[in-house]
CSV table of C-alpha atoms in Angstrom, one decimal:
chain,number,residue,atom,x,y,z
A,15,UNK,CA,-54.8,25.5,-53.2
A,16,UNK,CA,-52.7,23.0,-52.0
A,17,UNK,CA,-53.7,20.9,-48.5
A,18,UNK,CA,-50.9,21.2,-46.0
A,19,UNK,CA,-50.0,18.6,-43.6
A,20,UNK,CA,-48.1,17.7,-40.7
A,21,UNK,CA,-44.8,17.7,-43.2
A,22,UNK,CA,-45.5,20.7,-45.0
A,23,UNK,CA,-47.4,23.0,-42.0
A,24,UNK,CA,-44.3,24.9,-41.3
A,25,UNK,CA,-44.5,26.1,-44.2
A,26,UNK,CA,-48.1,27.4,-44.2
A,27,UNK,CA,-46.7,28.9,-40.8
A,28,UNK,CA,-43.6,30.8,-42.0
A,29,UNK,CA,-45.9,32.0,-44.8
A,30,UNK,CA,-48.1,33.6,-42.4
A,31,UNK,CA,-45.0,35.2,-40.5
A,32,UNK,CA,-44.1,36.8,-44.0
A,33,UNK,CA,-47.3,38.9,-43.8
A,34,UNK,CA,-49.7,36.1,-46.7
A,35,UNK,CA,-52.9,35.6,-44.5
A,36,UNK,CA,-56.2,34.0,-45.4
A,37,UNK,CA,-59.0,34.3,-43.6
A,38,UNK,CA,-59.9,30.8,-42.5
A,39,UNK,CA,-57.6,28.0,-41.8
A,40,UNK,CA,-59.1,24.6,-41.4
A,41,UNK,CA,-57.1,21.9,-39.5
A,42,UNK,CA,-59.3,18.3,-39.2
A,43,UNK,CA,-57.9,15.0,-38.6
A,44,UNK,CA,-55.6,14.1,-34.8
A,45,UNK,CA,-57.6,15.9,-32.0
A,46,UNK,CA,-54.1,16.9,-30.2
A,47,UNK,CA,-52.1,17.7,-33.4
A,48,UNK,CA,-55.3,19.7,-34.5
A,49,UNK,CA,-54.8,21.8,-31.5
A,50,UNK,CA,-50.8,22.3,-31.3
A,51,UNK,CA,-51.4,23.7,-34.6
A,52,UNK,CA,-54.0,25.8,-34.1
A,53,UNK,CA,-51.7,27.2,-31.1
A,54,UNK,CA,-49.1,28.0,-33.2
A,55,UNK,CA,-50.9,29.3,-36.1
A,56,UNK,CA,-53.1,31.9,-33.6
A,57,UNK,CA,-49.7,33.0,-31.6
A,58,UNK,CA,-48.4,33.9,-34.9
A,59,UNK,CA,-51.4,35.7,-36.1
A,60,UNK,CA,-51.5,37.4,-33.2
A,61,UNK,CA,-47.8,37.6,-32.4
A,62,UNK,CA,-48.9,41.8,-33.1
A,63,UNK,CA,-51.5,41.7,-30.8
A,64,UNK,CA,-55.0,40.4,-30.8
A,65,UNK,CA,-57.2,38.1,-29.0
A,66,UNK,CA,-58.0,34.6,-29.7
A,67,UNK,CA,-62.2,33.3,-28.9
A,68,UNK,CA,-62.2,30.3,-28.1
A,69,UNK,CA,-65.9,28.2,-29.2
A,70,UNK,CA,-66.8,25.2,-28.5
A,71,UNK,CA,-68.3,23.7,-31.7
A,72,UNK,CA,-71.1,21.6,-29.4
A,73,UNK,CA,-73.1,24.4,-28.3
A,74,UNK,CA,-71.9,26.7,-31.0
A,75,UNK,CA,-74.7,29.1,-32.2
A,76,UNK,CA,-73.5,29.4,-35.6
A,77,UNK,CA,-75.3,32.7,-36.2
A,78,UNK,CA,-73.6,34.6,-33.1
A,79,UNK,CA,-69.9,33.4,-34.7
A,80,UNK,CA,-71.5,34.7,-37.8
A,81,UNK,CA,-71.8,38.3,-36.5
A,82,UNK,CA,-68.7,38.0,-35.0
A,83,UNK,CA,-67.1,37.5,-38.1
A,84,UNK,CA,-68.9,40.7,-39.8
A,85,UNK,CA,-68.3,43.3,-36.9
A,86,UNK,CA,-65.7,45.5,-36.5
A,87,UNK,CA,-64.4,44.7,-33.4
A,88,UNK,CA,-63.6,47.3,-30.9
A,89,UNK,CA,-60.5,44.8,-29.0
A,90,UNK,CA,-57.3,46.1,-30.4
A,91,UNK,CA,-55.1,43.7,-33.0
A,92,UNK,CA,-56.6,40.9,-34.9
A,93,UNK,CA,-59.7,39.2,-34.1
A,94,UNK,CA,-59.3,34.9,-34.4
A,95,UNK,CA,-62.4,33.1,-33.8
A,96,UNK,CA,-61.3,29.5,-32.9
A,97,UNK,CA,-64.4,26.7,-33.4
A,98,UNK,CA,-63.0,23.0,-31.9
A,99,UNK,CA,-64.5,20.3,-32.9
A,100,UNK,CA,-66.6,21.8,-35.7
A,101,UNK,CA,-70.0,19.7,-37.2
A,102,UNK,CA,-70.0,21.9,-40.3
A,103,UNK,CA,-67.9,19.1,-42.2
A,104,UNK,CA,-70.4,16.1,-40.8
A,105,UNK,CA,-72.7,14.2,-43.0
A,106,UNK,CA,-73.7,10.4,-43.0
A,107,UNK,CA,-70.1,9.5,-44.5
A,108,UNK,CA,-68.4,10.6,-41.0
A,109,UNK,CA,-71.6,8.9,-38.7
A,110,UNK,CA,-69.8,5.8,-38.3
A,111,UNK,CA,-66.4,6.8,-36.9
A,112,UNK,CA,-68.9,9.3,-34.3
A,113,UNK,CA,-70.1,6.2,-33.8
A,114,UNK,CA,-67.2,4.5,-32.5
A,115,UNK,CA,-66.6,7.8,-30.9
A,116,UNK,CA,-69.1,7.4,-28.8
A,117,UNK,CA,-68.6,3.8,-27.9
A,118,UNK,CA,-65.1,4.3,-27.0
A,119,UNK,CA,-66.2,7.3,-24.8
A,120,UNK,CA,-68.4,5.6,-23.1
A,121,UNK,CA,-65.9,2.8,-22.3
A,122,UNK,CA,-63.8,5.5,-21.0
A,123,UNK,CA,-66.5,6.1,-18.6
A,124,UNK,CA,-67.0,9.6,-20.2
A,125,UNK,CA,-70.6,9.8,-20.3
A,126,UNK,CA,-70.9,13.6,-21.8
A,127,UNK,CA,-68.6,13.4,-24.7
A,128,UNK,CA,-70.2,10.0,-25.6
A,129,UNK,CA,-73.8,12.0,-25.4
A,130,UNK,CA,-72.3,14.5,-27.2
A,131,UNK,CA,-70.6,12.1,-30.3
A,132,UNK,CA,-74.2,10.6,-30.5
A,133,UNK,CA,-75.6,13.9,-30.9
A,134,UNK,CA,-73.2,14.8,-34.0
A,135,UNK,CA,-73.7,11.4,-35.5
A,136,UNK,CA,-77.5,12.5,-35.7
A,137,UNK,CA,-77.3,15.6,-37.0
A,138,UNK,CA,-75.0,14.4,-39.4
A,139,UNK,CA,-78.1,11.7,-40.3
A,140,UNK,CA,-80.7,14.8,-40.6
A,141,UNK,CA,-82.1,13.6,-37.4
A,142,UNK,CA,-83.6,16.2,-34.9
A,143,UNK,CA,-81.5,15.7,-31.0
A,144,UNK,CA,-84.6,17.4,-29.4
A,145,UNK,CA,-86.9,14.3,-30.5
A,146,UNK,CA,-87.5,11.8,-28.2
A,147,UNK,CA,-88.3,9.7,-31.7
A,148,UNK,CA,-85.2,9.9,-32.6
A,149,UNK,CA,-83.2,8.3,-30.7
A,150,UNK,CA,-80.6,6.0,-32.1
A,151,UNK,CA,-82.0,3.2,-29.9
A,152,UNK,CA,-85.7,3.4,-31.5
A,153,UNK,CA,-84.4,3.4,-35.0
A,154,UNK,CA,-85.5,0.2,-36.8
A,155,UNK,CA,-82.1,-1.5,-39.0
A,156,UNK,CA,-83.4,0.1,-42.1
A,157,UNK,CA,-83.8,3.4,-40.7
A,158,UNK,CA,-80.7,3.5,-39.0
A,159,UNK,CA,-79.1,2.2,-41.9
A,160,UNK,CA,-80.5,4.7,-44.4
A,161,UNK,CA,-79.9,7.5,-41.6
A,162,UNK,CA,-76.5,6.3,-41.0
A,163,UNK,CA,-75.0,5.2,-44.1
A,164,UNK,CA,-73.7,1.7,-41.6
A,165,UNK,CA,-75.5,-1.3,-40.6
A,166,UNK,CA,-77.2,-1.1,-37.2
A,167,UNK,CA,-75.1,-2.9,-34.1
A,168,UNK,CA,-76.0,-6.2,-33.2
A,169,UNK,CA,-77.5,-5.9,-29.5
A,170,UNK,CA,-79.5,-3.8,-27.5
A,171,UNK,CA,-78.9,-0.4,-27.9
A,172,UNK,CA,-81.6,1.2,-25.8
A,173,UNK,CA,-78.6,3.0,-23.4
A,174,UNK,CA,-78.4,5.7,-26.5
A,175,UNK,CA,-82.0,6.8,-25.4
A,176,UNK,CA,-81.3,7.0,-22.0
A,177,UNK,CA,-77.7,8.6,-22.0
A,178,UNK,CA,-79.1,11.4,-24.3
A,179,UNK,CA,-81.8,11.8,-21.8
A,180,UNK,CA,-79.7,11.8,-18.7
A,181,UNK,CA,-76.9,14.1,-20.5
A,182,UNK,CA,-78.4,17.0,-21.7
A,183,UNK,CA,-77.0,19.1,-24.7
A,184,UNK,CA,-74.3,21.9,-24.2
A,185,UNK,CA,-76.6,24.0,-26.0
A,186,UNK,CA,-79.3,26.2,-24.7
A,187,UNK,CA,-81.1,27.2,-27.9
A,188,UNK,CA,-81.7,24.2,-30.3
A,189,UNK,CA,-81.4,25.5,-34.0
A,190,UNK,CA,-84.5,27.1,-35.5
A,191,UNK,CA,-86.7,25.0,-38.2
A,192,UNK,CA,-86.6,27.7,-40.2
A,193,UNK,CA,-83.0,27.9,-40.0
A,194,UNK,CA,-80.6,27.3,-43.3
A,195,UNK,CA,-77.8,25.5,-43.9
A,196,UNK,CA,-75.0,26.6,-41.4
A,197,UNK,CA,-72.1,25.6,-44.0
A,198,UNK,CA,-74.5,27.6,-46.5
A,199,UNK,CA,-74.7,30.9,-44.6
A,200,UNK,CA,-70.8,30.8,-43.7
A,201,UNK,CA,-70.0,30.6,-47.4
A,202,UNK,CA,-72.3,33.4,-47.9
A,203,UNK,CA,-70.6,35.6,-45.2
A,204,UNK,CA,-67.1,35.1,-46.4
A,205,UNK,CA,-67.9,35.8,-49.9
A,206,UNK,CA,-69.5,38.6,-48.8
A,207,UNK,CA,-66.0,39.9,-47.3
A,208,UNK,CA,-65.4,40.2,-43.6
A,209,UNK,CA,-62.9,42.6,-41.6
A,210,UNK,CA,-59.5,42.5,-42.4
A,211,UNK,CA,-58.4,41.7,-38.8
A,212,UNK,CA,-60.9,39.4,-38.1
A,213,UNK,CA,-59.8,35.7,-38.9
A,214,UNK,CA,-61.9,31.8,-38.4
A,215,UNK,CA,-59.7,28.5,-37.6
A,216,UNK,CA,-61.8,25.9,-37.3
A,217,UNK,CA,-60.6,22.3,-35.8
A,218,UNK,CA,-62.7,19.2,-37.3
A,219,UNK,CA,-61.8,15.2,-36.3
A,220,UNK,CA,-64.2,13.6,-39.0
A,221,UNK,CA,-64.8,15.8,-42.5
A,222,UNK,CA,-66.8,14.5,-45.4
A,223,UNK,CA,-64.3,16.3,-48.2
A,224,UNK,CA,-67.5,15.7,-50.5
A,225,UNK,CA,-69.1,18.5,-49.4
A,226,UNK,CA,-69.3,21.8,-50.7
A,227,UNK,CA,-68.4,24.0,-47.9
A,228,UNK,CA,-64.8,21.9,-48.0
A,229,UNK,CA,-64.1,22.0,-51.5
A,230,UNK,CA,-65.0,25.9,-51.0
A,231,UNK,CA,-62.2,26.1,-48.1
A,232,UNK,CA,-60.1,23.9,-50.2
A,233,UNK,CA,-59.8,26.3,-53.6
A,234,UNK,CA,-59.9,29.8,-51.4
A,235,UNK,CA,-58.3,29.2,-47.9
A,236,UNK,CA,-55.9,27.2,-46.2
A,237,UNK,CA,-56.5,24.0,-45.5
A,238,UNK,CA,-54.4,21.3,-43.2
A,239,UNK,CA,-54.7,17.3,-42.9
A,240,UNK,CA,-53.1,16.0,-39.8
């Protein structure tokens, strides 16, 4: 399948007007852009009737969006599950630009989405947020640069530790060990099949098209770089 961008995106949107659906649409790149195309693609899907869910991505509990997705919903019109600011695309290739994520948010004196771009840039490392080890400021060079895939900043970086111990997590339920593979289990779901009114947009800044779970979205669905 083809990617769309912000040249060709009308198009993807007249050919959902014209009755061709898929049922995910991914849109990654320009935070704002990201989102006035997700507006316009979920009031056309739903231009019939429906209801849009809104999730944020940083407390999402993938398995609850996962039943979503399989249930037959009761709400008239189609079903569009909207995920901003998904981590299913993150891996050690994106950790640098959270990086500067955070740093800018902080700068901004936004303490909470810094906390919150720290916590992506771990689990995109494989580290676990809920370990006080773990923090970015105890990391040795060599661990944060194997972690990290970037060199560790000059300087002291021991305000990581205590911003993620000040800000808590959105989330109230970290993921269990036992867990799989988020991107894994979504793939498994929509191959399975899922209602026919029940649609998944999800809105992604950083994306490591390496992975699986893109490529996937890139051969079956619709896909958009902006």
């Amino acid at each position: 399948m083809p990617v769309f961008n912000r040249n060709t995106l009308q198009t993807l949107l007249r050919e959902i007007e014209n009755g061709t659906t898929t049922p995910v649409y991914l849109l990654f790149g320009d935070r704002f852009l990201c989102r006035q195309a997700a507006d316009k693609l979920t009031r056309i899907l739903t231009a019939e009737g429906g209801t849009v869910h809104s999730i944020d991505g940083d407390s999402e509990d993938i398995h609850a969006t996962l039943s979503k997705l399989r249930s037959f919903s009761l709400l008239p019109g189609r079903q569009i599950f909207q995920v901003n600011s998904t981590r299913l695309f993150h891996s050690k290739k994106v950790a640098k630009s959270l990086w500067n994520k955070a740093l800018k948010a902080m700068e901004d004196d936004k303490p909470d989405k810094s906390a919150g771009s720290l916590r992506a840039m771990m689990e995109a490392g494989g580290l676990d947020c809920s370990d006080p080890d773990n923090a970015p400021g105890s990391l040795s060079a060599a661990q944060w640069q194997k972690r990290f895939g970037f060199a560790r900043p000059a300087g002291k970086l021991e305000w990581t530790n205590t911003l993620l111990r000040s800000v808590p997590p959105k989330t109230t339920s970290p993921p269990s060990p036992a867990a799989g593979d988020p991107a894994e289990e979504l793939i498994t779901v929509l191959e399975a099949g899922i209602p026919q009114k029940n649609f998944l947009v999800l809105l992604a800044e950083d994306v490591d098209k390496r992975k699986k779970i893109f490529k996937f979205f890139k051969d079956r669905h619709r896909v958009v770089d902006l």
